[in-house]
Amino acid sequence: MFVIHGMSPGDVVPTLALMSRHIHPEDRGQVLDALGRCGVDGEPFGCHYRLLDLGGAERSVTLTGAGATDDGGLRTVTGFLVDITAAQRDAVAHRVNEELTQALRSHAVIDQAKGAFMLGYGIDSDSAFELLRWGSQQRNVRLLTLAERIVAAVEVGGGLGSDTRQRLDDFFFASLDESAGEPAAQRTSPTLGITFDTAGDVPLVKVEGPVDLATAHQLTAAVTQLMIAAREVGAMVVDLRDVTHLGSVGVSALTAAHRRSASAGVRMRIVLSPGTSLGLAGAHGLDVISAPADDGASTNGRAIPTS
């Protein structure tokens, strides 16, 4: 008891008043309440509090005790005071280490998912992270959970595909060549070819290139702009005949645009080349048609059905 308070036995007479002065002000009330209740009913108690020793150092202690009645009927409280400062410090350090390990693991998984996007779409680290963040917000999925799912899917699927492997092989061996020089300082972000036109009096947007997670926002912006111009005539055409790939995120973007156009009273028609589905076959509710060579109005020398 004396040592914990920074004293030597015999330095002072231990009293409740002396003890209370060494209890942290924020903890003093609960400790005195516990002692007071025990002095009345004699029930065992235990409490944890911060103790300020004679030198002003703060210690973490646990006080346990129980009441007893002596021969004269006077109730006394006896118990133990245990210094748990070191144990608590170790527990805090262990918890911090666990949290740090988890944070580092989370960072590593997110970096892996970013790397997959960077390799797959040819984008930089910031753009890859923005794609992850966008997906997390769109579906209300924790960023770490989304990254873990992406990494697991890539691992189970055997990587990013043969084309990506071949290109990575080429990049790897080219990078081993001392004459290869430094890589370009700036990365070219993937873009779609977007051309606005009309088919008769119907506004039209022609899209060229791959529509995937890295470029779907460009498709959304183009269709939104087209929808504004189409309000007067109540119809618009999205020409996907030069789209080389339409990923699931592109289908989702078109489905959302279809809902918005229907709400605005605008009919949105999606035009594909004959025999090409681009993954839209299972997209229910979309107005998807082929483009016969001799039907409807034309733009850039190609027929566009408008009705």
Phi, psi and omega in degrees: 000310181296315184297318180299325180275002179080026182237174173247148179306132179095349180295320182219167173268118182292125177224165178296322180297318179295316180299318184294331180292339181262004175271137178305135184307324182286341181255351189299319183299314183293325180291314180294325176296317180296317178295320180296317179296320180295324178294337180270309186256349178075004182289143178300151180215168175204141178206154178248138178206170178263129183249136177255114184282182186299331180273000180091358179286143180267132177238153173259125184227158174238128180249126175233149180190177178206159181265151177216153181248127181277182184299333181273004179084008180273127181274132176237159178242125177235155180181201184229144174242119185243129177277115181247021183303311182296317180296319180292322178298319178295320180295318179296317179298320179296316180296318179297318179297319178296316180295322179294318178299317179296319179296318179294320179295317179299317180298320181295317180294317178297320177296324178296315179296319176299318179299321178297317178294319181297318178289317185288322186250354180068039181246169181273177185297317181296318179295321179297319179294321179297324176296317177298314182296319179298313179297321179298317182286323183297318184251008179055047177248134179303140183304316180296317180299317179298315180298318179298319180294319180295313180299317179297318180296319179295318180295314180295325181281001178079024179108200185262011177106160186295322180298315179295321178298315181298316180294322179294322174302314181297316179297320183297308183289328176294326181288338178285342181283121182299335182275002183293331180079179180283145177292161180300141183289330182244144180260137178275118180286143179294139180224156174262152170276118182241122178230127178263139183205190173226150172243101192070239175253011182265125177299143184220145171235130178256128184245134179232141176106183181277131175258107180222196184298329183280340185238356184300328180295331177291321176297316180300316180296319181293316180293322178297317178296320179296322182298324178297317181288339186270355184298325183291321183264346177075019179206154176205159183233132174248109185268110181252020185292340178254013175280126183273339181203137177232102180285174182298328179291329175292319176299318179298320179295319179292321179297317178295320179294324178298318179295317181294318181293321178297320178295330180272001180077025181246129178275123180254118178253137179250125185252129177239161173289151179303134178081005180245134179249333182053026179081008181269357183300325182267006181273093185292141175094345180280143179270086185254129180223161172271170183244089176302148186291340186232032184233132173086188178287174182224155174215138183055032175082007182237144184285139178232113175292135181240001181212000000 
